[in-house]
C-alpha positions as semicolon CSV with decimal commas, in nm:
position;residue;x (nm);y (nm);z (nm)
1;X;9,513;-1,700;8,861
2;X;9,616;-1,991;8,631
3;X;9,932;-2,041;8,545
4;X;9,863;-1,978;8,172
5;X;9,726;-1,635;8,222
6;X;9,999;-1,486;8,488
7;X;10,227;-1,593;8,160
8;X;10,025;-1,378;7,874
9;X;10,079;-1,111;8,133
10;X;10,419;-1,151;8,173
11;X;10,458;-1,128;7,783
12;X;10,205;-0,882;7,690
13;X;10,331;-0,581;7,447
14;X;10,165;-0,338;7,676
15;X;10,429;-0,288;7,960
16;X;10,636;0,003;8,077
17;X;10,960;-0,046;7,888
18;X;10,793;-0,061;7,562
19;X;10,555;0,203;7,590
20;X;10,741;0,488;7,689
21;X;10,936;0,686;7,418
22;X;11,252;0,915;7,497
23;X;11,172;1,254;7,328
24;X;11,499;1,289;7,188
25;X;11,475;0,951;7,027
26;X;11,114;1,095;6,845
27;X;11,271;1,432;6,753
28;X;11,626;1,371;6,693
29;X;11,627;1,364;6,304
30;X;11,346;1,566;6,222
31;X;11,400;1,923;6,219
32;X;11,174;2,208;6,374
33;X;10,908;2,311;6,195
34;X;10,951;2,704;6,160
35;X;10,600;2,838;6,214
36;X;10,662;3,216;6,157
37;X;10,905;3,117;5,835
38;X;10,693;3,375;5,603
39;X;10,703;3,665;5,829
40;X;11,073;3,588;5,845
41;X;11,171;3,682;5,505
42;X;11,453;3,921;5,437
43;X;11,314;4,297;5,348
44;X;11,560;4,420;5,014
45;X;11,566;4,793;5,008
46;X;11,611;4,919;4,683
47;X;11,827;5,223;4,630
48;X;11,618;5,496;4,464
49;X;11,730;5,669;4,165
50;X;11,721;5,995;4,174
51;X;11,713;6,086;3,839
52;X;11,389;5,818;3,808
53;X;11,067;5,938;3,707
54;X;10,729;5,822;3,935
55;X;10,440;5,634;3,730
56;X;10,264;6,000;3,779
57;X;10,543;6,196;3,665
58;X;10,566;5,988;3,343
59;X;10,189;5,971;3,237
60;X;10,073;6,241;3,013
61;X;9,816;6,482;3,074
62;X;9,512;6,235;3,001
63;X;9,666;5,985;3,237
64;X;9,722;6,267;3,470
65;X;9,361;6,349;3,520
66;X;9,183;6,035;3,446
67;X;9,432;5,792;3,666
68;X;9,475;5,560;3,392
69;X;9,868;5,543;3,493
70;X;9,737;5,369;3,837
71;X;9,572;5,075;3,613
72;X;9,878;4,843;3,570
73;X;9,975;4,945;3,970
74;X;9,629;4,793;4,002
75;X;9,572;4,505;3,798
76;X;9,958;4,407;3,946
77;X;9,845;4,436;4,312
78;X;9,515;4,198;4,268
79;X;9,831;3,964;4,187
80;X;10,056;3,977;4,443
81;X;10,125;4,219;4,759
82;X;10,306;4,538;4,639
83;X;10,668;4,636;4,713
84;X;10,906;4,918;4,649
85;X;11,021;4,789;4,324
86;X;10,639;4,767;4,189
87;X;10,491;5,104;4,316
88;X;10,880;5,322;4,226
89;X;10,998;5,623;4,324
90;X;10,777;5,900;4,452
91;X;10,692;6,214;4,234
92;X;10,975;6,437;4,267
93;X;10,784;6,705;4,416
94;X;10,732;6,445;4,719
95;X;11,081;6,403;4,723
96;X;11,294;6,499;5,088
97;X;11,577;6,695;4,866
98;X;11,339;6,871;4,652
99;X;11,127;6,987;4,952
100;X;11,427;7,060;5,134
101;X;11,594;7,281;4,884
102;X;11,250;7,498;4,752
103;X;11,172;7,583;5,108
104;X;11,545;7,643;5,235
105;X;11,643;7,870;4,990
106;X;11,328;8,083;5,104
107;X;11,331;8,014;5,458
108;X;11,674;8,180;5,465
109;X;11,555;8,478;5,264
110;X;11,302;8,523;5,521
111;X;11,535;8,474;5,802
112;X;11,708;8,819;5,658
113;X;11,378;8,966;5,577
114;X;11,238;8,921;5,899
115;X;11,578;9,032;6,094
116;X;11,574;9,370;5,870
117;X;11,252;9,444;6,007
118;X;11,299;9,407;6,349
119;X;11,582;9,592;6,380
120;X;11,400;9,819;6,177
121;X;11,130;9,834;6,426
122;X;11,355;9,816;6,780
123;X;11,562;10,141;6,641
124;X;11,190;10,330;6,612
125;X;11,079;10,167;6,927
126;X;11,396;10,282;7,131
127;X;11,366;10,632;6,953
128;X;11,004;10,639;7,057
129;X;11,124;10,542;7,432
130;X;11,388;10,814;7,401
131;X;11,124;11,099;7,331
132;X;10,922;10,965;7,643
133;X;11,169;11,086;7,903
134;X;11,103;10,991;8,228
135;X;10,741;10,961;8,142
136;X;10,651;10,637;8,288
137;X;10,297;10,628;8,200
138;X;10,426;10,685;7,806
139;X;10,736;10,427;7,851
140;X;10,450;10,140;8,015
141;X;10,223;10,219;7,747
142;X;10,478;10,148;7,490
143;X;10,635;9,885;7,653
144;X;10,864;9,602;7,581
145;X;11,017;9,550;7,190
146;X;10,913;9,195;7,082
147;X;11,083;9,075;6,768
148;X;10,849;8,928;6,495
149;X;10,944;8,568;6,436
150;X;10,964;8,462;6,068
151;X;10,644;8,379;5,833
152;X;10,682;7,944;5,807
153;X;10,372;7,960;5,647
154;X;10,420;8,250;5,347
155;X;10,771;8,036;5,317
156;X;10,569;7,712;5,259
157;X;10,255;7,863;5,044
158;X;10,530;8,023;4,801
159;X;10,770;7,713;4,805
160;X;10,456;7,447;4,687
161;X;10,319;7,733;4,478
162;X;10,069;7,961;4,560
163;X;9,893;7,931;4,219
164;X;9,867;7,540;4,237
165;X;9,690;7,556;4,558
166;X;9,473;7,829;4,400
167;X;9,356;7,636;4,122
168;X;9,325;7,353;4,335
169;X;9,067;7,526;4,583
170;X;8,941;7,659;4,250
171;X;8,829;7,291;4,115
172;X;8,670;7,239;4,451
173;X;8,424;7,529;4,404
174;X;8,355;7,441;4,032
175;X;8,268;7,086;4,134
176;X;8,095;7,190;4,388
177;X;7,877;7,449;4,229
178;X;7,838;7,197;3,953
179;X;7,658;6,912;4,208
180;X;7,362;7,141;4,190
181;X;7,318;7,079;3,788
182;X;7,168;6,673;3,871
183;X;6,929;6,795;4,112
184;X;6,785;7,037;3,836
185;X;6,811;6,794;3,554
186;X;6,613;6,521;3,762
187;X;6,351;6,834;3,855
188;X;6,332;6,891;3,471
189;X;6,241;6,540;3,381
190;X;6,023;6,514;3,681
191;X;5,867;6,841;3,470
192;X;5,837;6,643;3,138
193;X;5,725;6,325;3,237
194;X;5,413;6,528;3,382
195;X;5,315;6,732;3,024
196;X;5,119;6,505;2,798
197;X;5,177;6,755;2,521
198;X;5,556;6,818;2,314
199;X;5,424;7,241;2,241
200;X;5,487;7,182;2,663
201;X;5,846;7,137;2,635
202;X;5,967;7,464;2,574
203;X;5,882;7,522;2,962
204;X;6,146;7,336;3,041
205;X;6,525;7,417;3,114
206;X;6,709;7,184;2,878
207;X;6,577;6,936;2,620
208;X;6,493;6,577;2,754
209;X;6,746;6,381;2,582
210;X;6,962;6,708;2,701
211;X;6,913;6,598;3,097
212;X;6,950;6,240;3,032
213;X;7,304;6,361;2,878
214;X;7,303;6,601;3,135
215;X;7,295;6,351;3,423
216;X;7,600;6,104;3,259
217;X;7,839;6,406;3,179
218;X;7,781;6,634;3,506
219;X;7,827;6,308;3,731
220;X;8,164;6,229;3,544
221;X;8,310;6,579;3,517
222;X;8,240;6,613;3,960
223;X;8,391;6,341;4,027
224;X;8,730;6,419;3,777
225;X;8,727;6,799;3,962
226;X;8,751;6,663;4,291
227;X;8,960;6,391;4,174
228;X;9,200;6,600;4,079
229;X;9,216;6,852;4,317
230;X;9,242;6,604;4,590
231;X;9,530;6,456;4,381
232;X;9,704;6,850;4,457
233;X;9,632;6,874;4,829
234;X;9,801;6,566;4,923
235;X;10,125;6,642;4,686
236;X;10,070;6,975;4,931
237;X;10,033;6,767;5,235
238;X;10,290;6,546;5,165
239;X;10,520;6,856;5,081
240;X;10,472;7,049;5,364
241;X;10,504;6,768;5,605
242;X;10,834;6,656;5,441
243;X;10,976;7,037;5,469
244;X;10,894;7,063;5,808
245;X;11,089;6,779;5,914
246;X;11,367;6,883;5,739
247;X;11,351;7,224;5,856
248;X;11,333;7,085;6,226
249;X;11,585;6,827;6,194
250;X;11,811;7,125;6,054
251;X;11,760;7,328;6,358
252;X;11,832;7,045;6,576
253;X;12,149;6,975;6,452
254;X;12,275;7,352;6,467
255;X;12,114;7,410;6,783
256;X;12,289;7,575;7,051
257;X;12,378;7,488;7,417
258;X;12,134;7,682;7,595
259;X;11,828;7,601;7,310
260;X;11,907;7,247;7,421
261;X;11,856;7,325;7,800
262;X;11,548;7,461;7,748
263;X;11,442;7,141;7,482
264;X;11,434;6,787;7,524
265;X;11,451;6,507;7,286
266;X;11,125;6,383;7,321
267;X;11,030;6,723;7,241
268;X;11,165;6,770;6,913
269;X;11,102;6,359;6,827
270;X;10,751;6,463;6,877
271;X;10,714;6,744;6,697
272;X;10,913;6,604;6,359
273;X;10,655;6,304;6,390
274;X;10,312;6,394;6,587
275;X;10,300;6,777;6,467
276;X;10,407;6,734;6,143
277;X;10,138;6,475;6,073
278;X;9,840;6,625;6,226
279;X;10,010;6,892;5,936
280;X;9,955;6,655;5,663
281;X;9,613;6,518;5,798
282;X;9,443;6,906;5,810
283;X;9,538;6,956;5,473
284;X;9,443;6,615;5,302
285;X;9,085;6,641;5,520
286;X;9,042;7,011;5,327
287;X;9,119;6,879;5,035
């Protein structure tokens, strides 16, 4: 090799020393890039007044039906993702407190009721057994007293309100029975459109321009029924679901020693969470 090219390599940029780069050297004063930095943020939990009113509970009857009190919730979410302060409080019949104290205040009544009864019922049953003698074939045909447990379901139909679920179920049927009106009206024209002659019309069931207002106002008033009673059966949902977990968290913190033998945790975590929403999902699916 001539001596003039052993001495380019000798002083050629490209050697060991110079190409390698200590890490800490490259990283030292730039700081570390936080990748998950937005899902990171702190979540504020706003305390909920509980004398607030809901959007729902402060729209007027208009609002009520036609969901016009949702409009600003909506235009605000095509903004920017929702939080607690931008949707409020819940209604107050959704409330844990108000659910708690309608169907307490019951529940206990029919505590009493139902204990009444059964004693009623073991003092005729152990007068019955005293008549029998030593008749075993009478004593094994009456058998053993078992005590009715209490109605949770009369306590829960009269604690929502019987008559709103009533007149909920009731706006189901109407706008259901009023589906069949579009099929007629679109029969009718189908009628009309086939008569050459107006002395013709009178066979039909409504006037045309009748149907063609027929098939915007039946449409419109269906879909506000349902609306509305679907609007019901999830307050209902939501209400029952709520009382039930209160009811069972109740009875799990008066429990006794032996009830707690015979129950596990997992047992009551399950039922409070699992049961109670398979609750909630029955009712909003008939609704």
């Amino acid at each position: 090799m001539p001596p003039e090219a052993s001495h380019a390599v000798e002083n050629s940029p490209s050697s060991k020393d110079d190409d390698v780069v200590p890490l800490e050297n490259s990283t030292k004063d730039t700081p570390p890039e936080n990748i998950n930095a937005e899902f990171e943020e702190e979540v504020e939990y706003v305390d909920i007044d509980p004398e607030a009113l809901s959007l729902e509970d402060q729209a007027s009857c208009l609002s009520s039906w036609f969901l016009f009190y949702l409009t600003p919730l909506l235009k605000l979410g095509a903004t920017k993702i929702l939080d607690s302060k931008d949707v409020g409080p819940p209604s107050k019949c959704d409330r844990a407190k108000s659910c708690y104290d309608s169907v307490n205040a019951l529940w206990v009544k029919e505590v009493e009721r139902t204990r009444e009864v059964n004693a009623a019922k073991r003092t005729k049953h152990e007068e019955a057994l005293a008549k029998c003698g030593d008749d075993a074939k009478k004593i094994a045909k009456l058998g053993s007293f078992t005590p009715a447990p209490p109605n949770l379901a009369k306590v829960l139909w009269c604690a929502f309100g019987k008559w709103k679920i009533i007149w909920a179920m009731s706006l189901y049927v109407l706008s259901s029975l009023l589906q069949f009106l579009p099929v007629l009206i679109l029969n009718d024209l189908v009628k009309y459109f086939e008569m050459g002659s107006p002395p013709n019309y009178k066979a039909l069931l409504f006037h045309p321009w009748g149907d063609v207002v027929g098939l915007l106002v039946f449409p419109l008033l269906v879909a506000l029924l349902q609306t509305r009673s679907q609007v019901i059966f999830n307050h209902c949902a939501i209400f029952i679901r709520t009382s039930v977990s209160n009811l069972l968290f109740s009875k799990a913190l008066t429990i006794s020693a032996a009830g707690r033998a015979q129950t596990s945790t997992g047992q009551v975590v399950n039922m409070m969470s699992n049961d109670t929403t398979q609750l909630q999902r029955f009712l909003q699916f008939v609704g």
